[in-house]
mmCIF file of C-alpha atoms in Angstrom:
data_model
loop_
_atom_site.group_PDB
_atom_site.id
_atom_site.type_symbol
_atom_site.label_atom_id
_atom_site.label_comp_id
_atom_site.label_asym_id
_atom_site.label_seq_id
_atom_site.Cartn_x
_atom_site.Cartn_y
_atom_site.Cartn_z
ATOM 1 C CA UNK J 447 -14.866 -12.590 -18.448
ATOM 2 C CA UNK J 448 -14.893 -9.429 -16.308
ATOM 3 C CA UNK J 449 -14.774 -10.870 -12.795
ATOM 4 C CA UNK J 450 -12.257 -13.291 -14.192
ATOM 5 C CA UNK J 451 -9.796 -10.401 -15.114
ATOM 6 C CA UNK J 452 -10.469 -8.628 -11.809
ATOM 7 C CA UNK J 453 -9.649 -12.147 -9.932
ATOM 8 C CA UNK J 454 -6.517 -12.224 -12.081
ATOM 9 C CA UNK J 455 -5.936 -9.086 -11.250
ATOM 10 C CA UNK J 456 -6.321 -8.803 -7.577
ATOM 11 C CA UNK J 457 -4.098 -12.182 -7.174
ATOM 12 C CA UNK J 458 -1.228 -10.340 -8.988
ATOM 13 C CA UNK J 459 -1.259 -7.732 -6.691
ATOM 14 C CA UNK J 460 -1.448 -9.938 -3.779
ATOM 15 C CA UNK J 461 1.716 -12.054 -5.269
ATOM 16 C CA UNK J 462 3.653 -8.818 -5.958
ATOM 17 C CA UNK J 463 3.156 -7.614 -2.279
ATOM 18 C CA UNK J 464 4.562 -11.046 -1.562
ATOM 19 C CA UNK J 465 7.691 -10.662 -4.053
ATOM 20 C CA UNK J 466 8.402 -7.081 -2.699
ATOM 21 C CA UNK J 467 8.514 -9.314 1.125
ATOM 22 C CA UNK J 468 11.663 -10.832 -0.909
ATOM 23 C CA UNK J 469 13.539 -7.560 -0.507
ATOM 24 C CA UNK J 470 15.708 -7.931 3.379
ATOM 25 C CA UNK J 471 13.499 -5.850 5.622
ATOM 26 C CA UNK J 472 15.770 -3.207 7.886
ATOM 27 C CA UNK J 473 15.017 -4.046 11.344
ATOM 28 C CA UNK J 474 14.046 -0.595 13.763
ATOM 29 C CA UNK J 475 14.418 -0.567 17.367
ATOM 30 C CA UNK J 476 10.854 0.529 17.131
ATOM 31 C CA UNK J 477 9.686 -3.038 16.357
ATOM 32 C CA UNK J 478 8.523 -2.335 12.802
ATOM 33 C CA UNK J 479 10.709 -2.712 10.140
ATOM 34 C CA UNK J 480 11.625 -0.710 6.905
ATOM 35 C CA UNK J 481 10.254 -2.743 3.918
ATOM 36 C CA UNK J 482 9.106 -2.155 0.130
ATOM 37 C CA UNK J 483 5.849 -3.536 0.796
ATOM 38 C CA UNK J 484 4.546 -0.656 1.301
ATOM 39 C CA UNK J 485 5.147 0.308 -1.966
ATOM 40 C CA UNK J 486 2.761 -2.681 -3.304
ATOM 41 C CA UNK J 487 0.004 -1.026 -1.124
ATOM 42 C CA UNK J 488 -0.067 2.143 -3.276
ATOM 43 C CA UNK J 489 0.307 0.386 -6.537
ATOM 44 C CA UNK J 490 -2.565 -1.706 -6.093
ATOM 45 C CA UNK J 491 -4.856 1.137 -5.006
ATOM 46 C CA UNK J 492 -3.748 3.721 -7.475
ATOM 47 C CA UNK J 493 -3.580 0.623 -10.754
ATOM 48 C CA UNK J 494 -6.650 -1.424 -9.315
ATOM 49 C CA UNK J 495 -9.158 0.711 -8.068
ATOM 50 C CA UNK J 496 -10.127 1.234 -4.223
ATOM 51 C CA UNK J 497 -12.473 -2.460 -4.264
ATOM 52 C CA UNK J 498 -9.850 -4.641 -6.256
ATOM 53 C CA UNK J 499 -6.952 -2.841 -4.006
ATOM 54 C CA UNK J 500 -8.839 -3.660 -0.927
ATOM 55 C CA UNK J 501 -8.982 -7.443 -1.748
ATOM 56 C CA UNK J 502 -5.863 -7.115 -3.264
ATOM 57 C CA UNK J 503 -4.437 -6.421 0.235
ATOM 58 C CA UNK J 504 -6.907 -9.005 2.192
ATOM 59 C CA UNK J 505 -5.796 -11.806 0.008
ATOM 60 C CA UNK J 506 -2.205 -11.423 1.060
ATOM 61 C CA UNK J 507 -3.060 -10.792 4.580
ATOM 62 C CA UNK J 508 -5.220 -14.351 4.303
ATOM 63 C CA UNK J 509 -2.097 -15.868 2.726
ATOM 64 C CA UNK J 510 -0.107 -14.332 5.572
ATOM 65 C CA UNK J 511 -2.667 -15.656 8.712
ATOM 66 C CA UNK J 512 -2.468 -18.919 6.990
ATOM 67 C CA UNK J 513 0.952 -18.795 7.454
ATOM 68 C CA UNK J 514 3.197 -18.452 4.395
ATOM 69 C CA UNK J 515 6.109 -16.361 4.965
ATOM 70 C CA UNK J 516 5.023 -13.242 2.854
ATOM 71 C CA UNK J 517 6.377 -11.067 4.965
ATOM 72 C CA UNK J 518 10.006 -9.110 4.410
ATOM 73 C CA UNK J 519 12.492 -11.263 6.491
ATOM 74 C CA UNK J 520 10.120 -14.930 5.649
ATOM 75 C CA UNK J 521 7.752 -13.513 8.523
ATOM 76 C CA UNK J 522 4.049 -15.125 8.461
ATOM 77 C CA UNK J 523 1.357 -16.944 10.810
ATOM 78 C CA UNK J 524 -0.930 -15.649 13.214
ATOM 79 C CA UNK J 525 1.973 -14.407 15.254
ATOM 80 C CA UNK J 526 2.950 -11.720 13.008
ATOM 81 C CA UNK J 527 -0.529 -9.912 13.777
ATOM 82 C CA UNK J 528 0.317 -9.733 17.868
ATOM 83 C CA UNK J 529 3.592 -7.716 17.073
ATOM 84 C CA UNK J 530 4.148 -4.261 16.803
ATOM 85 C CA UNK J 531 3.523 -3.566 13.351
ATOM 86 C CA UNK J 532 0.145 -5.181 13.576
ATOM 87 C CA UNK J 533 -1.338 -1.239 12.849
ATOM 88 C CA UNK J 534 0.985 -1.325 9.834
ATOM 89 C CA UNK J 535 -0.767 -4.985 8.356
ATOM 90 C CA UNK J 536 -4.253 -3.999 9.259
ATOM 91 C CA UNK J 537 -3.358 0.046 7.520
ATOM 92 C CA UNK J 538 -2.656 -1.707 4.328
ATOM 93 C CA UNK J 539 -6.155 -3.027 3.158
ATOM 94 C CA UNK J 540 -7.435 0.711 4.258
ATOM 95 C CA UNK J 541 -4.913 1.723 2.572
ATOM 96 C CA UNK J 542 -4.855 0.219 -0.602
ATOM 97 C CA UNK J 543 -8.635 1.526 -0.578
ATOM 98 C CA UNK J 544 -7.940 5.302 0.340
ATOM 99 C CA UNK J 545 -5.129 5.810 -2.221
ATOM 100 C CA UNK J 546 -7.321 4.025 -5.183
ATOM 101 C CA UNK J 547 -10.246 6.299 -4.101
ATOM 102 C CA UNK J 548 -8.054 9.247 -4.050
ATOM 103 C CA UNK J 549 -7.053 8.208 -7.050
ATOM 104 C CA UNK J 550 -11.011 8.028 -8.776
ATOM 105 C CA UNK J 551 -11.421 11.725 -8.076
ATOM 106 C CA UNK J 552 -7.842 13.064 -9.117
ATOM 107 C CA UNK J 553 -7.172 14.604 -12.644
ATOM 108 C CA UNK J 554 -6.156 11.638 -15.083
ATOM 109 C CA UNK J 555 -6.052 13.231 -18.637
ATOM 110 C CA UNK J 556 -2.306 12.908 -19.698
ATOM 111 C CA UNK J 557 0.075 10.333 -18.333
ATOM 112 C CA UNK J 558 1.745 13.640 -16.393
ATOM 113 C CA UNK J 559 -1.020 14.175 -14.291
ATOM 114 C CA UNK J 560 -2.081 10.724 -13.824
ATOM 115 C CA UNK J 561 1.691 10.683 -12.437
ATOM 116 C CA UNK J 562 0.726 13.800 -10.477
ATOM 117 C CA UNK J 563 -2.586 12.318 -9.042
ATOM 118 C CA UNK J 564 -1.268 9.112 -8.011
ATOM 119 C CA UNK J 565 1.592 10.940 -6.088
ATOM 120 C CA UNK J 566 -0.873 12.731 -3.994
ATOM 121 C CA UNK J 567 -3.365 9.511 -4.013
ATOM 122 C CA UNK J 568 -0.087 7.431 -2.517
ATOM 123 C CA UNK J 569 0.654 9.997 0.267
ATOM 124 C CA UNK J 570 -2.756 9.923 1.780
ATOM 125 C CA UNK J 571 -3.353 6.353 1.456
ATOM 126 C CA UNK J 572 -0.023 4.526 0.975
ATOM 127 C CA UNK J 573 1.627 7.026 3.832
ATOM 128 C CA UNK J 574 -0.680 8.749 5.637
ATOM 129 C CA UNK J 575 -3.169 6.208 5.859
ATOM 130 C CA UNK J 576 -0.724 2.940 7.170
ATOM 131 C CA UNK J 577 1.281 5.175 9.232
ATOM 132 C CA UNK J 578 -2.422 6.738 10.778
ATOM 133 C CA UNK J 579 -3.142 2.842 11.853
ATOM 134 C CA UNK J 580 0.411 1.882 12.360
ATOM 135 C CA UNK J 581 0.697 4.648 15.365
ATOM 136 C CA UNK J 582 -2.715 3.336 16.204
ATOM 137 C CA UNK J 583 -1.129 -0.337 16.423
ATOM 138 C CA UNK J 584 2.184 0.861 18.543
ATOM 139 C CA UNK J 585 0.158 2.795 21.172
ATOM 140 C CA UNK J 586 -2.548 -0.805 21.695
ATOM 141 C CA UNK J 587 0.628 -3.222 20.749
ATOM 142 C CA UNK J 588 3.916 -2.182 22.235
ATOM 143 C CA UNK J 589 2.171 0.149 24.660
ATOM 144 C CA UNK J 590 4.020 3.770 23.616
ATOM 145 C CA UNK J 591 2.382 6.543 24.285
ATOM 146 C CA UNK J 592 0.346 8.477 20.890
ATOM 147 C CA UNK J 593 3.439 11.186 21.017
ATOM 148 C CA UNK J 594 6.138 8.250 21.121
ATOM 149 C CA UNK J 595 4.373 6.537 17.907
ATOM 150 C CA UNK J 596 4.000 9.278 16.111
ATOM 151 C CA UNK J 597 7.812 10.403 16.852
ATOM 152 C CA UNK J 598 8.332 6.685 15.762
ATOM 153 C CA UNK J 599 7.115 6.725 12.501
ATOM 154 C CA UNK J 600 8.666 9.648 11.206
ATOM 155 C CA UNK J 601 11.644 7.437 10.595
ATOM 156 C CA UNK J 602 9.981 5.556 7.397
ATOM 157 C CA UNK J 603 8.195 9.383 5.956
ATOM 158 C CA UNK J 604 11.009 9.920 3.554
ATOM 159 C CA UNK J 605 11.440 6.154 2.397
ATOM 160 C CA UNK J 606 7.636 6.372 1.720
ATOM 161 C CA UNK J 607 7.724 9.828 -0.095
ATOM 162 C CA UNK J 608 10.243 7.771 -2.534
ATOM 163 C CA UNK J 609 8.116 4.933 -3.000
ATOM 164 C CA UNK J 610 5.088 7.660 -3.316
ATOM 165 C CA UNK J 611 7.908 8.843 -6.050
ATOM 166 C CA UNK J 612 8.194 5.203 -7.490
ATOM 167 C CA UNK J 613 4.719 5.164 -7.929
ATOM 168 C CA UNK J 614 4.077 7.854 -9.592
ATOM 169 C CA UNK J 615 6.836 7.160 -12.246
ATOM 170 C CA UNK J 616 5.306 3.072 -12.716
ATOM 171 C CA UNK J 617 1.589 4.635 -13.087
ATOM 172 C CA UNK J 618 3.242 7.085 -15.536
ATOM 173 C CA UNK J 619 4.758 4.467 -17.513
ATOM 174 C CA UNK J 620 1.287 2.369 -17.579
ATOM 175 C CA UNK J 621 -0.440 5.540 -18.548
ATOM 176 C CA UNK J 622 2.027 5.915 -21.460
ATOM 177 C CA UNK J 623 1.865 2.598 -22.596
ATOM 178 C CA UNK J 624 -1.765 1.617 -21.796
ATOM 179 C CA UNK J 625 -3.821 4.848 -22.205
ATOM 180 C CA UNK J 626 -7.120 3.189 -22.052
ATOM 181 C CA UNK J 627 -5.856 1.781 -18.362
ATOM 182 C CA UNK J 628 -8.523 1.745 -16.034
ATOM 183 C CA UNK J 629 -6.793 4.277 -12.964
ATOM 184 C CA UNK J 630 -8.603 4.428 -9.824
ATOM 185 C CA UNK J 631 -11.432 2.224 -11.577
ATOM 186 C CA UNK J 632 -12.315 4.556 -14.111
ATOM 187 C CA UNK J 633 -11.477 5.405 -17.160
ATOM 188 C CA UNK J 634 -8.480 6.783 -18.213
ATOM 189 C CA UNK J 635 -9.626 10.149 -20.099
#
């Protein structure tokens, strides 16, 4: 029953990363485009843990390869993993995996800090994390320099910080209205 939950589980994730691809993506001249998907990175990690959030994130990246058009704009196929925000697709399994990690070791006692801790969990993994492997991606990809790429992906910090913001407020709701809510992949206390 277990392992049947957690499949459940991570296939939600993966479909929800594809409904956020719904949302019109804003294109950049950078190459990589504004989207909410990045959004479904941090909510997997900090409401499934840093394993299920991890296959969360390689099931839609499968899906993706195998071409459906998960992507923000109907993007998908092999193609989309030659382009410039290749560093950005590959970041999101790591990240996924860093913010629920982050999120295992941070305070979760009241819905309030469980708000607090996946905040902090989001900006290391759903932010720092992607961006870290994004900049990665734009230096091997589209052949900027580390400087340029870094420079570059300033642009999406604040939109991040509010979807850091976003989920903080959707774990705090989950916290209030599922204490026993397994954050991180423990226990909520």
């Amino acid at each position: 029953m277990k392992s049947s939950r957690s499949l459940a589980l991570v296939s939600l994730f993966a479909a929800l990363m594809a409904v956020l691809g719904l949302v019109p993506k804003i294109d950049l001249p950078l190459g990589v485009p504004i989207t909410l998907q990045t959004l479904g990175v941090m909510l997997a990690g900090c409401l499934l843990g840093p394993k299920r959030g991890l296959q969360a994130m390689l099931l839609f990246l499968c899906a993706l390869a195998l071409g459906l058009p998960l992507l923000s704009g109907g993007r998908g196929g092999l193609g989309v993993f030659m382009a410039p925000s290749t560093g950005y697709l590959i970041g999101m399994p790591f990240g996924a995996f860093v913010t629920g990690w982050m999120m295992s070791l941070l305070p979760c006692g009241t819905p309030g800090r469980t708000a607090i801790s996946a905040f902090i969990a989001s900006s290391f993994g759903g932010l720092l994390t992607v961006h870290a492997l994004g900049v990665a991606g734009l230096v091997k990809i589209a052949h900027l320099t580390w400087t340029q790429a870094f420079l570059g992906t300033l642009v999406f910090v604040p939109g991040d910080l509010i979807k850091c913001a976003l989920c903080a407020m959707v774990v705090h709701t989950v916290a209030r209205g599922v204490p026993d809510w397994h954050f991180g992949g423990r226990a909520l206390k």
